[in-house]
Tab-separated table of C-alpha atoms in Angstrom:
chain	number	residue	atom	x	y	z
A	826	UNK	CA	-43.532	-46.610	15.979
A	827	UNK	CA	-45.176	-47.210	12.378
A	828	UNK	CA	-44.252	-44.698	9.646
A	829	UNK	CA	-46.743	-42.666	8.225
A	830	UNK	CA	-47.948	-44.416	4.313
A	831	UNK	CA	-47.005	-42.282	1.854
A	832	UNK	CA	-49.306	-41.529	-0.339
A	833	UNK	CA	-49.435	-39.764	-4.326
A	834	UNK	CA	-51.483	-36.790	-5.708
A	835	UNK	CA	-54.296	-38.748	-6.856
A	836	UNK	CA	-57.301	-37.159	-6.158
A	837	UNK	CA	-61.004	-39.540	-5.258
A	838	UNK	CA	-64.624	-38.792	-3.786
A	839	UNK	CA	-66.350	-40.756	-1.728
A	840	UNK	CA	-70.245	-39.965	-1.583
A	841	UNK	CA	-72.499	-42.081	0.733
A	842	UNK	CA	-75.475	-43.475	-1.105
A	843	UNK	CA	-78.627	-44.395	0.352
A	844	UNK	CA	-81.585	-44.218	-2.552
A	845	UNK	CA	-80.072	-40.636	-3.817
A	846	UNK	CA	-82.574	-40.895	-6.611
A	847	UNK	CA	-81.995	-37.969	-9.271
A	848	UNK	CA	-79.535	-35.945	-7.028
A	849	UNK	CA	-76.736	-38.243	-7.671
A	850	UNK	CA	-76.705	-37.633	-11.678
A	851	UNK	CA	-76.591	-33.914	-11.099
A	852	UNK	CA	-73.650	-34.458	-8.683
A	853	UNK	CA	-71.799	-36.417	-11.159
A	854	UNK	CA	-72.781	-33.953	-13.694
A	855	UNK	CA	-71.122	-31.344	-12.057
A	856	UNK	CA	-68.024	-33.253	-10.555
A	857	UNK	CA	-67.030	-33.219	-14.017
A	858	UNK	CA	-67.023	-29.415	-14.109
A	859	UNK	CA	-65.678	-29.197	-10.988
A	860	UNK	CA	-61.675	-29.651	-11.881
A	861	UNK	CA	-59.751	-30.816	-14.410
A	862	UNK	CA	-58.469	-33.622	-13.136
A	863	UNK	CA	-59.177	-37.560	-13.449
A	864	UNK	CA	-61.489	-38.326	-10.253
A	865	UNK	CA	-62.584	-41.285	-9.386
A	866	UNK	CA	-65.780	-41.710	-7.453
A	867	UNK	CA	-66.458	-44.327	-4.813
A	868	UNK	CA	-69.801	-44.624	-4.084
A	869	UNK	CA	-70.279	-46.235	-0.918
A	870	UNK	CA	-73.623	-47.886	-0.820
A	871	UNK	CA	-75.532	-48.414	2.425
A	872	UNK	CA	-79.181	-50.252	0.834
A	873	UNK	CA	-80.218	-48.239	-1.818
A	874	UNK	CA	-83.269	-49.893	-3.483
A	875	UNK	CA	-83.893	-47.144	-6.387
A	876	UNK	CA	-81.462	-48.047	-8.767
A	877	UNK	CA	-79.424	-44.897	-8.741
A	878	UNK	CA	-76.210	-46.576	-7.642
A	879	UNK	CA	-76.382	-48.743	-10.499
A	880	UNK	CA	-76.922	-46.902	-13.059
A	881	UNK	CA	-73.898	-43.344	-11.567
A	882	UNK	CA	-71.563	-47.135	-11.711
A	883	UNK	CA	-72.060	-47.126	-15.729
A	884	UNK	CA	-70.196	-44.284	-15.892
A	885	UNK	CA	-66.469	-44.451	-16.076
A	886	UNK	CA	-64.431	-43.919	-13.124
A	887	UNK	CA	-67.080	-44.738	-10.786
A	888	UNK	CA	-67.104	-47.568	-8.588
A	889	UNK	CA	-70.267	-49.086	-6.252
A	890	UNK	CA	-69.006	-50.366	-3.239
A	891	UNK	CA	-71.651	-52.238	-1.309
A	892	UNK	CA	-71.423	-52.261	2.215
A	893	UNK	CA	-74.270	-54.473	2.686
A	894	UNK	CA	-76.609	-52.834	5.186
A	895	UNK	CA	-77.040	-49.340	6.192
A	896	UNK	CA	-73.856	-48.872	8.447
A	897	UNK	CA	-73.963	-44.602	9.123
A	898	UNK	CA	-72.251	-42.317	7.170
A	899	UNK	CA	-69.077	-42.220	9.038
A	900	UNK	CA	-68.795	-45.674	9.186
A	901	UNK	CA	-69.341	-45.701	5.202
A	902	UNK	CA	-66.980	-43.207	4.389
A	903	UNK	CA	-64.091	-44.977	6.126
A	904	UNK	CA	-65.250	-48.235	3.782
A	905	UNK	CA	-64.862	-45.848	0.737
A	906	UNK	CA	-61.396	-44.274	1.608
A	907	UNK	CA	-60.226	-47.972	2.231
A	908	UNK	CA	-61.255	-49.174	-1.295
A	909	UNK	CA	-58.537	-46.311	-2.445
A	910	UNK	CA	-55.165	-47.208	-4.162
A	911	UNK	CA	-52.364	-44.981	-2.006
A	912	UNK	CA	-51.827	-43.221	-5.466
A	913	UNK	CA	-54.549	-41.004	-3.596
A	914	UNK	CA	-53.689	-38.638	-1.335
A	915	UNK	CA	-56.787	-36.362	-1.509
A	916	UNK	CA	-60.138	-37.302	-0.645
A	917	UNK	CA	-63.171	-35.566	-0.838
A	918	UNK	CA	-65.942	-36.634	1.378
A	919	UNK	CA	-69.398	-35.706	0.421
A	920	UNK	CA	-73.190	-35.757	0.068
A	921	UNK	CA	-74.529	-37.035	-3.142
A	922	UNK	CA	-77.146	-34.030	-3.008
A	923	UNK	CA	-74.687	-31.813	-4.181
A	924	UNK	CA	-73.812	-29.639	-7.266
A	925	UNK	CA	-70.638	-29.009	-7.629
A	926	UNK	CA	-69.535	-24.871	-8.994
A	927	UNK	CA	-67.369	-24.654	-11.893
A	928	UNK	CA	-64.093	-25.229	-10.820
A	929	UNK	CA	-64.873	-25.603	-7.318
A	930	UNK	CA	-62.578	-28.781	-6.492
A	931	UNK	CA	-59.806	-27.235	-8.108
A	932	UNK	CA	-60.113	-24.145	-5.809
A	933	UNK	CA	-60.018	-26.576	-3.121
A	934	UNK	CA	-57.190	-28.215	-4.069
A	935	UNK	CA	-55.493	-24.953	-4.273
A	936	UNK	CA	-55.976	-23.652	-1.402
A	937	UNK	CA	-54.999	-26.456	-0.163
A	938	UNK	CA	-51.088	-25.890	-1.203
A	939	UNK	CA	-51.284	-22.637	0.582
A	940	UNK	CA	-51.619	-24.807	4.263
A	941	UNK	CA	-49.550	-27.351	4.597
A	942	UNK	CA	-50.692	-28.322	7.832
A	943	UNK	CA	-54.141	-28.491	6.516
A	944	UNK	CA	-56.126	-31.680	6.995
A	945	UNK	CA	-59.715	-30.928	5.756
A	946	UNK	CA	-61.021	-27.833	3.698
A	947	UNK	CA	-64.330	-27.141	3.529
A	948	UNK	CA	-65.674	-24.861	0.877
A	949	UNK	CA	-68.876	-22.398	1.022
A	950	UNK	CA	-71.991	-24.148	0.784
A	951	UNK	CA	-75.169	-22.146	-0.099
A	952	UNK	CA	-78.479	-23.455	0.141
A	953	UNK	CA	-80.965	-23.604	-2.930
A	954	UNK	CA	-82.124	-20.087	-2.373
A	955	UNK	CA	-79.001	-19.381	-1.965
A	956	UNK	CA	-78.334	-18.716	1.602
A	957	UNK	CA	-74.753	-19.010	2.937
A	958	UNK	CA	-74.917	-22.153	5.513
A	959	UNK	CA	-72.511	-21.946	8.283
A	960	UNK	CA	-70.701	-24.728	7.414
A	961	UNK	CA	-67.568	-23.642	9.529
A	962	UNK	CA	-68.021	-23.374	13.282
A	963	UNK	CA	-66.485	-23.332	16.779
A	964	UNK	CA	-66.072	-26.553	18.589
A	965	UNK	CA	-69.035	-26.934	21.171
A	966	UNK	CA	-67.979	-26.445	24.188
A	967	UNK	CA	-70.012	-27.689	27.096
A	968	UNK	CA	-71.760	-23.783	27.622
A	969	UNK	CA	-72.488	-23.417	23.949
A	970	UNK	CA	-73.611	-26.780	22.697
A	971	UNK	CA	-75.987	-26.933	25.929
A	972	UNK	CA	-77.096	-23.307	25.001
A	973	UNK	CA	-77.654	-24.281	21.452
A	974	UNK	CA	-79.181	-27.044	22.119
A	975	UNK	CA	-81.614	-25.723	24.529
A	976	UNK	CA	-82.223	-22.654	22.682
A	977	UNK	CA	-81.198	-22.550	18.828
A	978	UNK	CA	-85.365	-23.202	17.936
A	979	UNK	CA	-87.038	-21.031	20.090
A	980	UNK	CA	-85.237	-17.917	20.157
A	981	UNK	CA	-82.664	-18.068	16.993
A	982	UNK	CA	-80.668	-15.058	18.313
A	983	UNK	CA	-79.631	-16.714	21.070
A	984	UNK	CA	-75.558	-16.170	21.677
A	985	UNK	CA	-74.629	-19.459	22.244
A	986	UNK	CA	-76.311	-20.153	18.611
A	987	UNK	CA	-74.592	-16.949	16.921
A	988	UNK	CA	-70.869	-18.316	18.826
A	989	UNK	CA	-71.482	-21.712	17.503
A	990	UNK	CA	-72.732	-21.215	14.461
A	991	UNK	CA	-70.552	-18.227	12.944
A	992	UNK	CA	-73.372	-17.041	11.097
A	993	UNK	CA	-72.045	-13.285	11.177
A	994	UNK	CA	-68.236	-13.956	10.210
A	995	UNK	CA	-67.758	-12.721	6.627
A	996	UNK	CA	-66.921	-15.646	4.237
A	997	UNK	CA	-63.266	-15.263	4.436
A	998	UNK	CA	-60.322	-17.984	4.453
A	999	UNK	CA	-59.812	-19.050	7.924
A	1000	UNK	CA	-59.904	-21.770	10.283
A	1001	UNK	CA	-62.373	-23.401	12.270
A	1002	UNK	CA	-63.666	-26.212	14.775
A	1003	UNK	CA	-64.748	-28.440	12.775
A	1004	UNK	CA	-65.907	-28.357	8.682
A	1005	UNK	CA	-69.299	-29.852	7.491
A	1006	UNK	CA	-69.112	-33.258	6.645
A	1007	UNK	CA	-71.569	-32.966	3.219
A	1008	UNK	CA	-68.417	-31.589	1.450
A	1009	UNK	CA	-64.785	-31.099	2.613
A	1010	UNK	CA	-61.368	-32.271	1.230
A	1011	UNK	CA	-59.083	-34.100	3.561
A	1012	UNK	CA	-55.643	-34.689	3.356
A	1013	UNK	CA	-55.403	-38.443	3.560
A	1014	UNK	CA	-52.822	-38.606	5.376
A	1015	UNK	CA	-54.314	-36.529	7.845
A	1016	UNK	CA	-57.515	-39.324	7.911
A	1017	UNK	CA	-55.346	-41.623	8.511
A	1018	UNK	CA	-53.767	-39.770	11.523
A	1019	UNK	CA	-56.913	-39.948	13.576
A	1020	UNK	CA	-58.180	-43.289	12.171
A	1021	UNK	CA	-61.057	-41.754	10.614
A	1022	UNK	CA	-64.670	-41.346	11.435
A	1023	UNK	CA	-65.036	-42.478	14.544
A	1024	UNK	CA	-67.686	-45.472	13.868
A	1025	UNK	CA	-69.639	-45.149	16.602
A	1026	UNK	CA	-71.048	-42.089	15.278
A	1027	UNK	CA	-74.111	-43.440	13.100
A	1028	UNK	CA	-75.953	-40.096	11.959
A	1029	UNK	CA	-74.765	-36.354	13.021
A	1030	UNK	CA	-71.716	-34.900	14.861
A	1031	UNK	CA	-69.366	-37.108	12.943
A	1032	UNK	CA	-67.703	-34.242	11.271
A	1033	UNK	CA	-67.775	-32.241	14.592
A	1034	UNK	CA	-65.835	-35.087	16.116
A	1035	UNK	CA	-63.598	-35.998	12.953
A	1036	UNK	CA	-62.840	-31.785	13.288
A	1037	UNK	CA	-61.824	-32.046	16.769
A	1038	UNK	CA	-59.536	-34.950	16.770
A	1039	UNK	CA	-57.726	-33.441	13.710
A	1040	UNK	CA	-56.688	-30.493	15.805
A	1041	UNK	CA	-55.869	-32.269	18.339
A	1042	UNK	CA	-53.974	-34.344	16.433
A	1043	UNK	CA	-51.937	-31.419	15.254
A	1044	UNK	CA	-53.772	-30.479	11.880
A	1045	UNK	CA	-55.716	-27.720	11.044
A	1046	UNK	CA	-59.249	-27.399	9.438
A	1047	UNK	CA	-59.731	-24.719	7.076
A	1048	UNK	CA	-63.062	-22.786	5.401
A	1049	UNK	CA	-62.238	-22.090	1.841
A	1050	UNK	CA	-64.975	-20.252	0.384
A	1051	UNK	CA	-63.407	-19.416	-2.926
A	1052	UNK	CA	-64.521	-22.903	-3.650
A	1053	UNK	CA	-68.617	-22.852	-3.626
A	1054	UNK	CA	-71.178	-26.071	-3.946
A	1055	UNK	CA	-74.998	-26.310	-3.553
A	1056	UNK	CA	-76.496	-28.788	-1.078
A	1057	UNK	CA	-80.171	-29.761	-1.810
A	1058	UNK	CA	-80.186	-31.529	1.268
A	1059	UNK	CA	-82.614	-34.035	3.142
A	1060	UNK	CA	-82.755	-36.774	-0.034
A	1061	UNK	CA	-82.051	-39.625	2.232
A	1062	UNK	CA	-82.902	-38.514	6.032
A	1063	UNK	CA	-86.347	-37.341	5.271
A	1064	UNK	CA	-87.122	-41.068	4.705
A	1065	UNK	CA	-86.437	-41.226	8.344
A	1066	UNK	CA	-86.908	-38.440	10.119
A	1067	UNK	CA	-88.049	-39.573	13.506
A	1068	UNK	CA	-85.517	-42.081	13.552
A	1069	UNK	CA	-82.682	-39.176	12.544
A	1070	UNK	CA	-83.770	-36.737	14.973
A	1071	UNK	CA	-83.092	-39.300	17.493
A	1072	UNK	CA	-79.570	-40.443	16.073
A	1073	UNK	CA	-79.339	-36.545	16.082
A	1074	UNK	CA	-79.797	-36.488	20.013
A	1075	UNK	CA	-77.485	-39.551	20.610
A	1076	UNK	CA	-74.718	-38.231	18.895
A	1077	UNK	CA	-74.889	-34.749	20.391
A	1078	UNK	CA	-74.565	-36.584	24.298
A	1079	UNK	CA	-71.564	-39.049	22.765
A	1080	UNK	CA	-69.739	-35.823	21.411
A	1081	UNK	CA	-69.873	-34.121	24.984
A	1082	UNK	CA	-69.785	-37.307	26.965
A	1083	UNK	CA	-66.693	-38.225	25.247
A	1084	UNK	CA	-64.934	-35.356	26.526
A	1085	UNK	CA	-66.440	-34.643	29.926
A	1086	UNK	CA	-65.315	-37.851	31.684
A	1087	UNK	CA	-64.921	-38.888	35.549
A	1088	UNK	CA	-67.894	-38.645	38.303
A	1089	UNK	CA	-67.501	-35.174	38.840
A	1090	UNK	CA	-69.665	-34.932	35.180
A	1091	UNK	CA	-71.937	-37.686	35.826
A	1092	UNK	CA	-74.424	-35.108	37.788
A	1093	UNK	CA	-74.043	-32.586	34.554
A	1094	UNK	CA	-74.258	-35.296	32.048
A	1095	UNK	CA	-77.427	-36.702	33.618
A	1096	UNK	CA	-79.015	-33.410	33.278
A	1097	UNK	CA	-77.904	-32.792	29.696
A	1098	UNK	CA	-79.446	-36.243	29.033
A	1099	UNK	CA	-82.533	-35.722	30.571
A	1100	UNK	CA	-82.827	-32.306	28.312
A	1101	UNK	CA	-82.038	-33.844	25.451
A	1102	UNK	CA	-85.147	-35.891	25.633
A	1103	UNK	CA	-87.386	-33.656	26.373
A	1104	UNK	CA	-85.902	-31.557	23.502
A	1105	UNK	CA	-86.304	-35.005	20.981
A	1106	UNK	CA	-90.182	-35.586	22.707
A	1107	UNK	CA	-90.848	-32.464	21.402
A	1108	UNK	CA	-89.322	-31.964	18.028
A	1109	UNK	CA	-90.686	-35.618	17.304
A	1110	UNK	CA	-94.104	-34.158	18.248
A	1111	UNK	CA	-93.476	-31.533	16.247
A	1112	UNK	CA	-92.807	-33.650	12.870
């Protein structure tokens, strides 16, 4: 059996770039705010053709790392945590289209020393009006995540939604499912464990499935709103949208498929594929 690598207290980010434009200035603008500590940044590039990359790699402590083509985010990240020295032992993963509150990765980190068997932390992430996302849910199971799925746009009180989504738990320190993947802080050691992002996973339900095979895999994730970020969101799928929504619906059937196996679920499987179709006809009409 191979030991575990050891690995320091260095602390890196790793932010997926795909023609961030503007955003990514105002997320290294706020990094620097953001804790106290010497960061470096991996910016994993997956095509850009605006010249942001380029010109965040000026600044010191930032490195471009092109992939070479546009790979998926998951796929990405795992490209950026391998570029790291194993002086690191703390990564954050995130979206470029973030700004960073004062002192918000240093409230990560420290919450962070209060669960040791913590192996991502997500903190609260409010929208630009300032809405509280739900950025920490419940796995979903087979009952919610078809519920959600069927429902979650037509009638937005639905229960499987409000289960799912957590929307009504108070912002409190706690665990959950899984942790948004546009900002959370993993121990590396606990990336390691499960061998990443599962690569397969091009757009969406990445995080859901990097959540679930850290608790299975012993660790815990954990909401840590006392840290707080903005996410502008949308800088880099909106060039895509049609083609998104239907990585969106892919990845939702991989995530359940993976874990309803044997012919007893092909019959249920079937039908959530079928739905999930319809569902993408529709929103695809819709945009």
């Amino acid at each position: 059996m191979t030991e575990p690598k050891t690995y320091g207290d260095g602390v890196a980010v790793v932010t997926v770039t795909y023609s961030p434009g503007e955003t990514l200035e105002r997320f290294l603008d706020t990094l620097a705010k953001a804790t106290d500590r010497d960061v470096r940044v991996v910016l994993a590039d997956n095509g850009s053709v605006d010249g942001a990359p380029e010109k965040a790699a000026e600044r010191e402590n930032v490195h471009l790392l092109r992939t070479g083509e546009n790979l998926g985010y998951g796929t990405a990240v795992n490209r950026g945590v391998a570029e790291l020295d194993d002086s690191v032992g703390w990564v954050v993963i995130a979206n470029p289209d973030l700004e960073w509150d004062p002192g918000s990765l240093d409230a990560l980190l420290e919450v962070a020393k209060r669960w040791p068997r913590g192996g991502a932390f997500g903190p609260l992430i409010r929208e630009p009006d300032g809405t509280v996302y739900p950025s920490a849910r419940l796995l979903p199971s087979l009952g919610r995540g078809v519920g959600h799925a069927i429902f979650g746009k037509i009638w937005r009180g639905n229960p499987w939604t409000r289960a799912y989504r957590q929307e009504t738990a108070e912002p409190t320190e706690r665990t959950a499912g899984w942790l948004s993947g546009s900002c959370q802080l993993v121990r590396r050691e606990a990336f390691d464990s499960v061998d990443g992002f599962d690569p397969r996973y091009f757009m969406y339900f990445e995080d859901v499935d990097l959540g679930d095979r850290l608790t299975r895999a012993g660790w815990l994730n954990v909401y840590a709103p006392s840290a707080a970020v903005m996410h502008i969101g949308g800088q880099a799928t909106s060039k895509a949208s049609a083609k998104m929504l239907a990585a969106h619906h892919d990845s939702a059937y991989r995530y359940l498929a993976d874990r309803h196996r044997g012919l007893l679920w092909k019959p249920v499987l079937l039908a959530i594929r079928a739905g999930l179709a319809v569902r993408l006809r529709m929103e695809t009409r819709r945009g």
